[in-house]
Coordinates of C-alpha atoms in Angstrom, one line a residue:
Chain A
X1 CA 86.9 164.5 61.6
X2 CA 89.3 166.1 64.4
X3 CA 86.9 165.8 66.8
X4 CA 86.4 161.9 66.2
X5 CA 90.0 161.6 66.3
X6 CA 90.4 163.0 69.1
X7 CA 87.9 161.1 70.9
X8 CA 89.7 158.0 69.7
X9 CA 92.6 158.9 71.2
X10 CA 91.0 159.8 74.4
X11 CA 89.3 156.6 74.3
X12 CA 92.8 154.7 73.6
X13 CA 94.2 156.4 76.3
X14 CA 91.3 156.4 79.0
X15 CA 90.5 152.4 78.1
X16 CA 92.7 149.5 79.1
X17 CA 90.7 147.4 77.0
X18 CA 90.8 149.5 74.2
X19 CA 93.3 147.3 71.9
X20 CA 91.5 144.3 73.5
X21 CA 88.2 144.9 72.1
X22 CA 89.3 146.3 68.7
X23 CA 90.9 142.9 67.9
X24 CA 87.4 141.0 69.0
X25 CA 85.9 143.5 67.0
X26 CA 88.1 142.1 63.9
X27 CA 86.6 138.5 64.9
X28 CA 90.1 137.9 66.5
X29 CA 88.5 134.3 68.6
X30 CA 92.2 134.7 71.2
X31 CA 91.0 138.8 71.6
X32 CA 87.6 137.8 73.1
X33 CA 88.6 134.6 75.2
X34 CA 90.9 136.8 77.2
X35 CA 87.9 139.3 77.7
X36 CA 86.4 136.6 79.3
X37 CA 88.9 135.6 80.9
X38 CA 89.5 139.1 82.8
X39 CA 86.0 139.9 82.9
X40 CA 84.4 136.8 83.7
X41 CA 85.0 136.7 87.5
X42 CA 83.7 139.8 87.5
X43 CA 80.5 139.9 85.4
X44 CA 79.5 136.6 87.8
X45 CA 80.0 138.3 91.5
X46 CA 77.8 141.7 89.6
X47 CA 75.3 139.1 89.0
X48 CA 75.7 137.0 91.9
X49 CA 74.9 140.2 94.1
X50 CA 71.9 141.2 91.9
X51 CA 70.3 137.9 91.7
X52 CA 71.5 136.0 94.6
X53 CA 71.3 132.6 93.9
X54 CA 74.4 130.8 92.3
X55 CA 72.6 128.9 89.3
X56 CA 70.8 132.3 87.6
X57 CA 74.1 134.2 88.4
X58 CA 76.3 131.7 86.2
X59 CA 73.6 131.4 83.8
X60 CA 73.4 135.1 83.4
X61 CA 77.0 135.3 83.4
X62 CA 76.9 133.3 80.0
X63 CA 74.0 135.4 78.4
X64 CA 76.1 138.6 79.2
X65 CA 79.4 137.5 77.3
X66 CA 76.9 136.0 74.9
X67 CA 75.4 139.2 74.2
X68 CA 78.5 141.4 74.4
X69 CA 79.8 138.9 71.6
X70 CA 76.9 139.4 69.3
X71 CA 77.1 143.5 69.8
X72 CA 80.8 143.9 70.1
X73 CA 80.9 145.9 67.1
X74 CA 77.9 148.0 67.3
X75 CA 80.3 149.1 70.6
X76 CA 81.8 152.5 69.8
X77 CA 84.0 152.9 72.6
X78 CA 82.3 155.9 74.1
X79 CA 82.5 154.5 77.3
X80 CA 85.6 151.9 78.7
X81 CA 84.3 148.4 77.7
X82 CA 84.0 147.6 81.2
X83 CA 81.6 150.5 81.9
X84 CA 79.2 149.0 78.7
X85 CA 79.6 145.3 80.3
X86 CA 78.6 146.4 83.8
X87 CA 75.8 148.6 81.6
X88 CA 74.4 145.2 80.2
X89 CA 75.2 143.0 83.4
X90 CA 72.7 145.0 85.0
X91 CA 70.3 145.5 82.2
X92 CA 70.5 141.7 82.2
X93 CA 69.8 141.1 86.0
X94 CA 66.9 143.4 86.3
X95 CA 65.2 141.8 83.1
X96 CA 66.2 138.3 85.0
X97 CA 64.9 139.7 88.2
X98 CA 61.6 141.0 86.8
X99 CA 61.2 137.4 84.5
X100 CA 61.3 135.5 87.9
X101 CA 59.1 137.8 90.2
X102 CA 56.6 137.3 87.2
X103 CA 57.0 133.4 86.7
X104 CA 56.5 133.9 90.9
X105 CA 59.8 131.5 91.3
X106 CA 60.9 135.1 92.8
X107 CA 58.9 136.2 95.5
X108 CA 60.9 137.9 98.8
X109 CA 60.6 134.4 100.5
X110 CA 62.5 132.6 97.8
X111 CA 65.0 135.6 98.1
X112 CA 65.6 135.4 101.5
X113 CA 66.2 131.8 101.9
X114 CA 68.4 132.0 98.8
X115 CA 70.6 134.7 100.2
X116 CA 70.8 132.7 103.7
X117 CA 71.8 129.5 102.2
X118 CA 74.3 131.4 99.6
X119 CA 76.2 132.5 102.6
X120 CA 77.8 129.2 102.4
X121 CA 77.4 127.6 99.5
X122 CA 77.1 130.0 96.7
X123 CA 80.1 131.8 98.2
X124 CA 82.3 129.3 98.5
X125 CA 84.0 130.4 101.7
X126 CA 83.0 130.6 105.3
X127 CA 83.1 133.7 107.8
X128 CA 85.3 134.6 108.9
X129 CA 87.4 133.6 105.9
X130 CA 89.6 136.6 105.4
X131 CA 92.8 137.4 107.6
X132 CA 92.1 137.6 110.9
X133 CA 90.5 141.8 111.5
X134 CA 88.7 143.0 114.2
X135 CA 86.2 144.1 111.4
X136 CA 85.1 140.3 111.4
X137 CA 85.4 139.6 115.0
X138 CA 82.4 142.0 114.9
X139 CA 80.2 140.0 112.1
X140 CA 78.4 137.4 112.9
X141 CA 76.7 135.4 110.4
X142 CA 73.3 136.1 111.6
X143 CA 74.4 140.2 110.5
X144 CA 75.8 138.7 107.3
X145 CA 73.1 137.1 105.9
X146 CA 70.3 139.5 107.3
X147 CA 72.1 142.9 105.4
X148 CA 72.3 140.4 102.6
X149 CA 68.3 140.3 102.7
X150 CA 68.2 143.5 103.5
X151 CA 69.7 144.9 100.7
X152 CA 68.1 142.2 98.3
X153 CA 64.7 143.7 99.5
X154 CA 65.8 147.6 98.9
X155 CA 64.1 149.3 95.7
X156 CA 65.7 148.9 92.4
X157 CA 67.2 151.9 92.5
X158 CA 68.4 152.3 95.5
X159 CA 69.6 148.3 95.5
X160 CA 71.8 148.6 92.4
X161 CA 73.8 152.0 93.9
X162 CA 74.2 150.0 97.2
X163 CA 75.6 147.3 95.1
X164 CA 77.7 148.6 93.1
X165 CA 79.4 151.3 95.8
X166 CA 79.4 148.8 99.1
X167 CA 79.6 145.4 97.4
X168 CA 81.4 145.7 93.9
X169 CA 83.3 148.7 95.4
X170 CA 82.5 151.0 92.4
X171 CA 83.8 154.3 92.2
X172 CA 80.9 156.9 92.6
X173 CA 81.9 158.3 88.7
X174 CA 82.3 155.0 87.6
X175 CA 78.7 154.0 89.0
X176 CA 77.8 157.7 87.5
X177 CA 78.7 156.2 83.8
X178 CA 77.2 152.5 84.4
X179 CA 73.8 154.3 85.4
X180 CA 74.0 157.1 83.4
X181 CA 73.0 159.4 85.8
X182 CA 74.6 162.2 87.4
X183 CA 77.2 161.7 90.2
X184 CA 75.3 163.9 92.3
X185 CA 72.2 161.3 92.1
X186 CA 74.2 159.0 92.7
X187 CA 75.5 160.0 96.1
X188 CA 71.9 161.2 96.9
X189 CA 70.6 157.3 96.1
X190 CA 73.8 155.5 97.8
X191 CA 72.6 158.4 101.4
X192 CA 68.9 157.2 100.8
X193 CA 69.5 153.6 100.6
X194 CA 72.1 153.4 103.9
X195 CA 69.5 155.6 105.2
X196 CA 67.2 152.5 104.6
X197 CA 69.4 149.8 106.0
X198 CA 70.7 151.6 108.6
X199 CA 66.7 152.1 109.9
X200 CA 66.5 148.1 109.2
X201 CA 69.1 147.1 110.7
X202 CA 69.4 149.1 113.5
X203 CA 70.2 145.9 116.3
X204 CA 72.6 145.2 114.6
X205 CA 74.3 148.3 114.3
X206 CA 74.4 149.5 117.8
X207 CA 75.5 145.9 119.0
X208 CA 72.3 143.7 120.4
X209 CA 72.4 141.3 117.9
X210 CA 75.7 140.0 115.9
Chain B
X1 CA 75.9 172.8 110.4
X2 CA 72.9 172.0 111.5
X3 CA 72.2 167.6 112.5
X4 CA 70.4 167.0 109.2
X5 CA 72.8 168.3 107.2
X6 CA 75.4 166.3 109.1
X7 CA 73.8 163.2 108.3
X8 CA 73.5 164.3 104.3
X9 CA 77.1 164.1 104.5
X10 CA 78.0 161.1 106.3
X11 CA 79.0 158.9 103.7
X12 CA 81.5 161.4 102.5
X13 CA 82.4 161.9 105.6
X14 CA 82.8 158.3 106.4
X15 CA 84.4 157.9 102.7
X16 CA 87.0 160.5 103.0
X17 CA 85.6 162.6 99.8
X18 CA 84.6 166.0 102.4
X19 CA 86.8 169.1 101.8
X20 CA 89.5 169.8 104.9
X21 CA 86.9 172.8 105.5
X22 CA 83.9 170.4 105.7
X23 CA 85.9 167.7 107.6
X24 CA 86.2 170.4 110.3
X25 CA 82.9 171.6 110.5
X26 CA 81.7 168.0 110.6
X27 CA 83.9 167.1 112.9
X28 CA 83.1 169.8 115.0
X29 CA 79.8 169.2 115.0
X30 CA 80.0 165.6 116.0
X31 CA 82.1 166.5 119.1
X32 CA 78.9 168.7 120.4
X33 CA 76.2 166.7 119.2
X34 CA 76.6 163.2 120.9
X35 CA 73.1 162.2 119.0
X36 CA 75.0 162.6 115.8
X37 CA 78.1 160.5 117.1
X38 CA 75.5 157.8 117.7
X39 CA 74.0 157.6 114.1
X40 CA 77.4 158.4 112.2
X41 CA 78.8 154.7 114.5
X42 CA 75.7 153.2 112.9
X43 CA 76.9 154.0 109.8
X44 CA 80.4 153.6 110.5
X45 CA 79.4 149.6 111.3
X46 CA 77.0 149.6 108.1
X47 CA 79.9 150.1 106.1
X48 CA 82.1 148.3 108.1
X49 CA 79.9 145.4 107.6
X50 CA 79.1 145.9 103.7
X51 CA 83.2 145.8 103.4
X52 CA 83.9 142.7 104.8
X53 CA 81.1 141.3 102.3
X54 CA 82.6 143.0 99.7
X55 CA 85.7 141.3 99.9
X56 CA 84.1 137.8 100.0
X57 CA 83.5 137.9 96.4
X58 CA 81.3 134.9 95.4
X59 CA 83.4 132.2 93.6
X60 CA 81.9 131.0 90.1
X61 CA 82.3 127.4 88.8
X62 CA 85.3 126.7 87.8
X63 CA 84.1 125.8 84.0
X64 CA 82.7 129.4 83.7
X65 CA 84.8 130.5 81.4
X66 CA 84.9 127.3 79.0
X67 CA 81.0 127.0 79.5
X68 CA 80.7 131.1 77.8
X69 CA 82.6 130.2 75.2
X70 CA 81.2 126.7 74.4
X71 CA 77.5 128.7 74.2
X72 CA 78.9 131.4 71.7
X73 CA 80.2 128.4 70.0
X74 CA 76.9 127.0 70.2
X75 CA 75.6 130.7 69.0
X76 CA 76.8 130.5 66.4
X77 CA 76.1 127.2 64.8
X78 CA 72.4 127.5 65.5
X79 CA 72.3 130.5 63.9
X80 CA 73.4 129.2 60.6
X81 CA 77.1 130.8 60.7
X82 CA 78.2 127.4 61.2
X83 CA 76.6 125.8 58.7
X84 CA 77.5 128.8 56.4
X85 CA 81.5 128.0 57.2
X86 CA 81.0 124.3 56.5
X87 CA 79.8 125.0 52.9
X88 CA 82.2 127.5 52.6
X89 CA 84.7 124.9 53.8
X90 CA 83.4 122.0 51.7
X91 CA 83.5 124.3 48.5
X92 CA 87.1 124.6 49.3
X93 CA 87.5 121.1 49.9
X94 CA 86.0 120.5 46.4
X95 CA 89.2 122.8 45.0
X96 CA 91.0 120.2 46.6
X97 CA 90.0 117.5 45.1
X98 CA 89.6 119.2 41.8
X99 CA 93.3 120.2 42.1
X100 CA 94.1 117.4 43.9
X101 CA 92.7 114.5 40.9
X102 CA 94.2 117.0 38.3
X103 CA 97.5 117.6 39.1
X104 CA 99.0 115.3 42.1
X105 CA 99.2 112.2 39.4
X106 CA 100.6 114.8 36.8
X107 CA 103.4 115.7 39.4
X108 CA 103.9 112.1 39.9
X109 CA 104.2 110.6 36.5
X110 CA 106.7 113.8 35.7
X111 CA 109.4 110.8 36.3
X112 CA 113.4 112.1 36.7
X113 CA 112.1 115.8 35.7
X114 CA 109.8 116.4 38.1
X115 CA 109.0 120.2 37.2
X116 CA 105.6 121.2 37.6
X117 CA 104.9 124.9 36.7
X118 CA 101.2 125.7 37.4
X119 CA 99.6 129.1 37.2
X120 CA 96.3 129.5 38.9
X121 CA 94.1 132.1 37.5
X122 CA 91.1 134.1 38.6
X123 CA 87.7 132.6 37.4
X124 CA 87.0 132.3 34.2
X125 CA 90.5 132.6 32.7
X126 CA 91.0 130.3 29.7
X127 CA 94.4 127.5 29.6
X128 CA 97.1 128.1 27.7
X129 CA 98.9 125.1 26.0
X130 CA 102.2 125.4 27.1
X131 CA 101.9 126.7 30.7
X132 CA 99.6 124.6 32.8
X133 CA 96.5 126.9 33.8
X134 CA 94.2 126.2 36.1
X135 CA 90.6 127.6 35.8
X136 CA 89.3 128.7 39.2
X137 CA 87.0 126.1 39.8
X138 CA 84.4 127.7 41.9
X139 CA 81.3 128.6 40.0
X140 CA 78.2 127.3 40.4
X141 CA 78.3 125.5 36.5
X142 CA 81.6 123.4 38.3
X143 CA 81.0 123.0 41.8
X144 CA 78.1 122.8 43.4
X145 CA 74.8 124.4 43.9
X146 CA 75.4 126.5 46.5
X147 CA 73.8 130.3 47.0
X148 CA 75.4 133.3 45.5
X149 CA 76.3 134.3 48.8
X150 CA 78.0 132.0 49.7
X151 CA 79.6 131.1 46.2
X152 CA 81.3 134.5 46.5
X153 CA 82.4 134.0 49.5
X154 CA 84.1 132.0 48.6
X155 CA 85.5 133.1 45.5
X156 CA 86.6 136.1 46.7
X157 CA 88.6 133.8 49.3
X158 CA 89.9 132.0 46.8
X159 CA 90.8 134.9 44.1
X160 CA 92.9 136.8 46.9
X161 CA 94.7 133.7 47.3
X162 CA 95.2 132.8 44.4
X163 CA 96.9 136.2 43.7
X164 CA 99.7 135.5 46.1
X165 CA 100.0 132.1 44.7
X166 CA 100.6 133.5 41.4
X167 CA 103.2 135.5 42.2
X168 CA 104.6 133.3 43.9
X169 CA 104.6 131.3 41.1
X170 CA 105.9 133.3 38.5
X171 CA 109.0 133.4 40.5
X172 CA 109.9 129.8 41.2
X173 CA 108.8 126.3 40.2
X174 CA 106.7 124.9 42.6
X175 CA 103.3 123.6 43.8
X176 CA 101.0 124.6 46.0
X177 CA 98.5 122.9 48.0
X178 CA 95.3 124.6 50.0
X179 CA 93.9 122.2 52.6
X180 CA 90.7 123.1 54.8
X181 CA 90.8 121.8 57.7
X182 CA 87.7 120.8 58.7
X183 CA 88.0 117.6 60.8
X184 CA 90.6 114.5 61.3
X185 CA 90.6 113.6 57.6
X186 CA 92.2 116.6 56.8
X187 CA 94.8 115.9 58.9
X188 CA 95.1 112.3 57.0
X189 CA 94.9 114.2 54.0
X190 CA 97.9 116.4 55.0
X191 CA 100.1 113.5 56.3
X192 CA 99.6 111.4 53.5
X193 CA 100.5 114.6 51.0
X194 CA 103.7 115.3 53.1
X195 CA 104.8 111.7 52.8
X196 CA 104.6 111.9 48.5
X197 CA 106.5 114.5 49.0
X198 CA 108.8 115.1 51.8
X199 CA 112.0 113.8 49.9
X200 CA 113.4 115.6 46.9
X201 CA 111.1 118.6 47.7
X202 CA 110.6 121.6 49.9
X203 CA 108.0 121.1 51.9
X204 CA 106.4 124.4 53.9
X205 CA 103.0 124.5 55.7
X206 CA 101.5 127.6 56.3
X207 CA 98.0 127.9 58.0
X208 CA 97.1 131.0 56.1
X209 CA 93.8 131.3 57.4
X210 CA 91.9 130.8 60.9
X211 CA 88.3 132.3 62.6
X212 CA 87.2 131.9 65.7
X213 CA 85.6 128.5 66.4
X214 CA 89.0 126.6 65.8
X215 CA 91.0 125.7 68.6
X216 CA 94.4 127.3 66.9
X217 CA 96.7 125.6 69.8
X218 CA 95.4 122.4 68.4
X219 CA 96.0 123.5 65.3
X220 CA 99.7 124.1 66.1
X221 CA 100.2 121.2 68.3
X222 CA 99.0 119.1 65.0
X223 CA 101.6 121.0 63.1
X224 CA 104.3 120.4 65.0
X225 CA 103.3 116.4 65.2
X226 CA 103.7 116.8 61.3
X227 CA 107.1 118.4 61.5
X228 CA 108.3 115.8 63.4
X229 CA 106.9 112.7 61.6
X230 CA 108.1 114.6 58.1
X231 CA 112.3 115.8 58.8
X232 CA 112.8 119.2 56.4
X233 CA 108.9 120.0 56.2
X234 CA 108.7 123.7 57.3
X235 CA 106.1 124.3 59.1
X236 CA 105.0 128.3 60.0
X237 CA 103.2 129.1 62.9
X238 CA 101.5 132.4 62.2
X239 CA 100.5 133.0 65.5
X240 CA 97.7 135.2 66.1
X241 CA 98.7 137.8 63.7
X242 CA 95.4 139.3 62.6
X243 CA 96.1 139.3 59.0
X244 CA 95.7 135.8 59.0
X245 CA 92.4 136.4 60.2
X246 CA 89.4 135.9 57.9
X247 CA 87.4 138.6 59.5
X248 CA 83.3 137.5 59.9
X249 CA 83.2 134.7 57.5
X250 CA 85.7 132.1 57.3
X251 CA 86.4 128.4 56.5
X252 CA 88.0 126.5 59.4
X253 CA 92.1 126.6 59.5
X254 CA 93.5 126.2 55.9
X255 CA 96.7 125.2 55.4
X256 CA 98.8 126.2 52.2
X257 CA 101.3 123.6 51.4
X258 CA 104.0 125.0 49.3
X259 CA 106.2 122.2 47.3
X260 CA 109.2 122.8 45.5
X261 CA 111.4 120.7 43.9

């Protein structure tokens, strides 16, 4: 009974959440619609990244909340909430990925062009569209869109780290808990996949091609 | 350090997470290996590059948020909830009407005295002659056919209500009206009761129950709209205290009108 305590507390304390998700737990309707509010933006750029194409990432965006809604209470708080919704953005995308590879709507080609035409469109902004760096000066858009493919076309496992750590700018513990895995795996997957694009992408590393 | 172990630690390198005593050696190494400087710039611009993406985090519609929670709301009336809380909402309503045929021309045909005492009771209490008693009117024999689940429901709704209303009643003289509000009628309903009764009595609307699917700034908006059009009508906004909350299962907003002379 201590121990459970105890764990609640550390939960309270290590969640910001925590009072958030107790009250959708109660079927409190305001308690959930600011979840989605917060966590929205978020769960849409996760599955933006995974699936690359604007459509399937807003659709999947709605299946996620719908999902979280239906299993809010079977939720225990073991992890931070955001740590289970990242857990079942993922889940989600992967199961989307494999449905469309399957239905063949999904092949590398379809990817590709996606990715290249998302540059635009599906990300609602042009390059260079941030303040003025010489990070961008650097960038062209031809080295935008082809890491973009580049990382679309990495293994699973190594795809989701890269992800996560270089695009959603997880924490390695944080990706640690989303995966499951140990942080030490997950450094050795993050090495292994830059390993992988930096062999791909060589030219445009070293400054031929921008 | 040898050059492949160099390169196992270039991303914490790169990302700041080496010890002061690895950054050295690292370091160190680099500045004698210029083979390693080259692949650790490669990096260096990989990462440089995957930031800048980062930060151009893709926009979603601008409806996202109304479209997720118009699909839960979708959820859950395909999956029967809804219907469930419109029976339970329309077994209410018939407690209205019940009430409503019983007792509104009783109050008004009181003349100059216009005293109503009325004790609701739990279901099946008997009446007593000289106190008004109302039988809980929700069983199946009464009401309607509806299933036991959903008959108890509501019952056990109504019971705990009904509690509160009866000692609220044994205290004062008064009335007390429960109004689901399941679409514009009730609202009609509502305005047209406020008008019988908005002189001579104390009026106070309370919503004493909400759930999920109802738009409660609506519900308050509405409110308000019947404070104004009814002067020295009370009207309580509860809110999002979760008390007021009916938990899994409820029936729409329903308002509790209290009347007393």
């Amino acid at each position: 009974m201590n121990g459970e305590l105890i764990e609640l507390t550390i939960n309270r304390l290590n969640d910001p959440d925590f009072e958030l998700v107790n009250a959708a737990k109660r079927g409190e309707e305001e308690a959930f619609t600011m979840l989605v509010e917060k966590y929205s933006h978020q769960v849409f750029s996760l599955s933006m990244r995974m699936l690359n194409d604007y459509g399937e990432a807003e659709d999947l965006t709605q299946e996620v909340f719908l999902k979280v809604f239906k299993n809010i209470k079977r939720f225990k708080g073991k992890s931070k909430f955001s740590t289970w919704l990242y857990q079942i953005t993922l889940n989600a995308a992967i199961n989307r990925i494999n449905y469309l590879k399957k239905r063949r709507h999904y092949d590398s080609d379809s990817v590709n062009q996606t990715s290249a035409r998302g540059n635009d469109e599906n990300y609602g902004v042009d390059l260079p569209d941030l303040s003025p760096s010489s990070e961008d000066e650097v960038i062209g858009r031809e080295t935008y869109t082809k890491i973009l493919e580049e990382i679309n076309s990495l293994p699973e496992e190594f795809r989701v780290v890269i992800v996560l750590r270089d695009l959603e700018e997880k924490s390695y513990q944080e990706i640690a808990e989303i995966l499951n895995i140990p942080e030490g795996t997950v450094k050795s997957r993050i090495h292994r996949a830059r390993e992988i694009l930096k062999k791909k992408l060589e030219p445009y590393l070293t400054g031929e091609k921008k | 350090m040898r050059k492949e172990e160099l390169l196992e630690k270039v991303d914490l390198y790169l990302e700041g997470e080496l010890s002061e005593k690895e950054m050295t050696e690292f370091e160190k190494l680099l500045n004698s290996c210029p083979e390693c400087r080259e692949e650790v710039e490669k990096y260096r611009k990989l990462l440089m590059i995957t930031r800048v993406i980062a930060r151009k985090k893709p926009l979603p519609p601008p409806d996202l948020k109304t479209k997720i929670l118009n699909q839960i709301e979708a959820e859950l009336s395909s999956n029967g909830r809804f219907i469930f809380l419109k029976l339970a909402a329309l077994t209410l309503s018939l407690v209205i009407v019940v009430f409503g045929i019983t007792y509104i021309p009783a109050i008004l045909n009181q003349g100059g005295e216009r005293r109503v005492t009325t004790t609701l009771t739990d279901a099946g209490s008997s009446h007593s002659s000289g106190k008004r008693t109302v039988q809980n009117p929700l069983t199946a024999e009464n009401v309607m056919q509806v299933s036991p689940e959903i008959l108890k429901l509501a019952n056990d709704q109504f019971v705990s209500y009904t509690s509160e209303v009866q000692k609220r009643l044994n205290q004062t003289s008064s009335y007390t009206y429960i109004v689901p509000i399941t679409s514009s009628e009730s609202w009609k309903k509502v305005a047209k009761f406020l008008r019988l009764y908005r002189n001579g009595y104390r009026v106070a609307v309370k919503p004493i129950i909400r759930d999920r699917r109802s738009n409660y700034r609506d519900v308050i908006a509405t409110l308000n709209r019947v404070k104004e059009e009814n002067p020295g009508v009370t009207v309580e906004d509860v809110s999002f205290n979760p008390s007021y909350s009916a938990g899994n299962y409820n029936a729409g907003v329903i308002l509790q009108i209290s009347v007393q002379r």
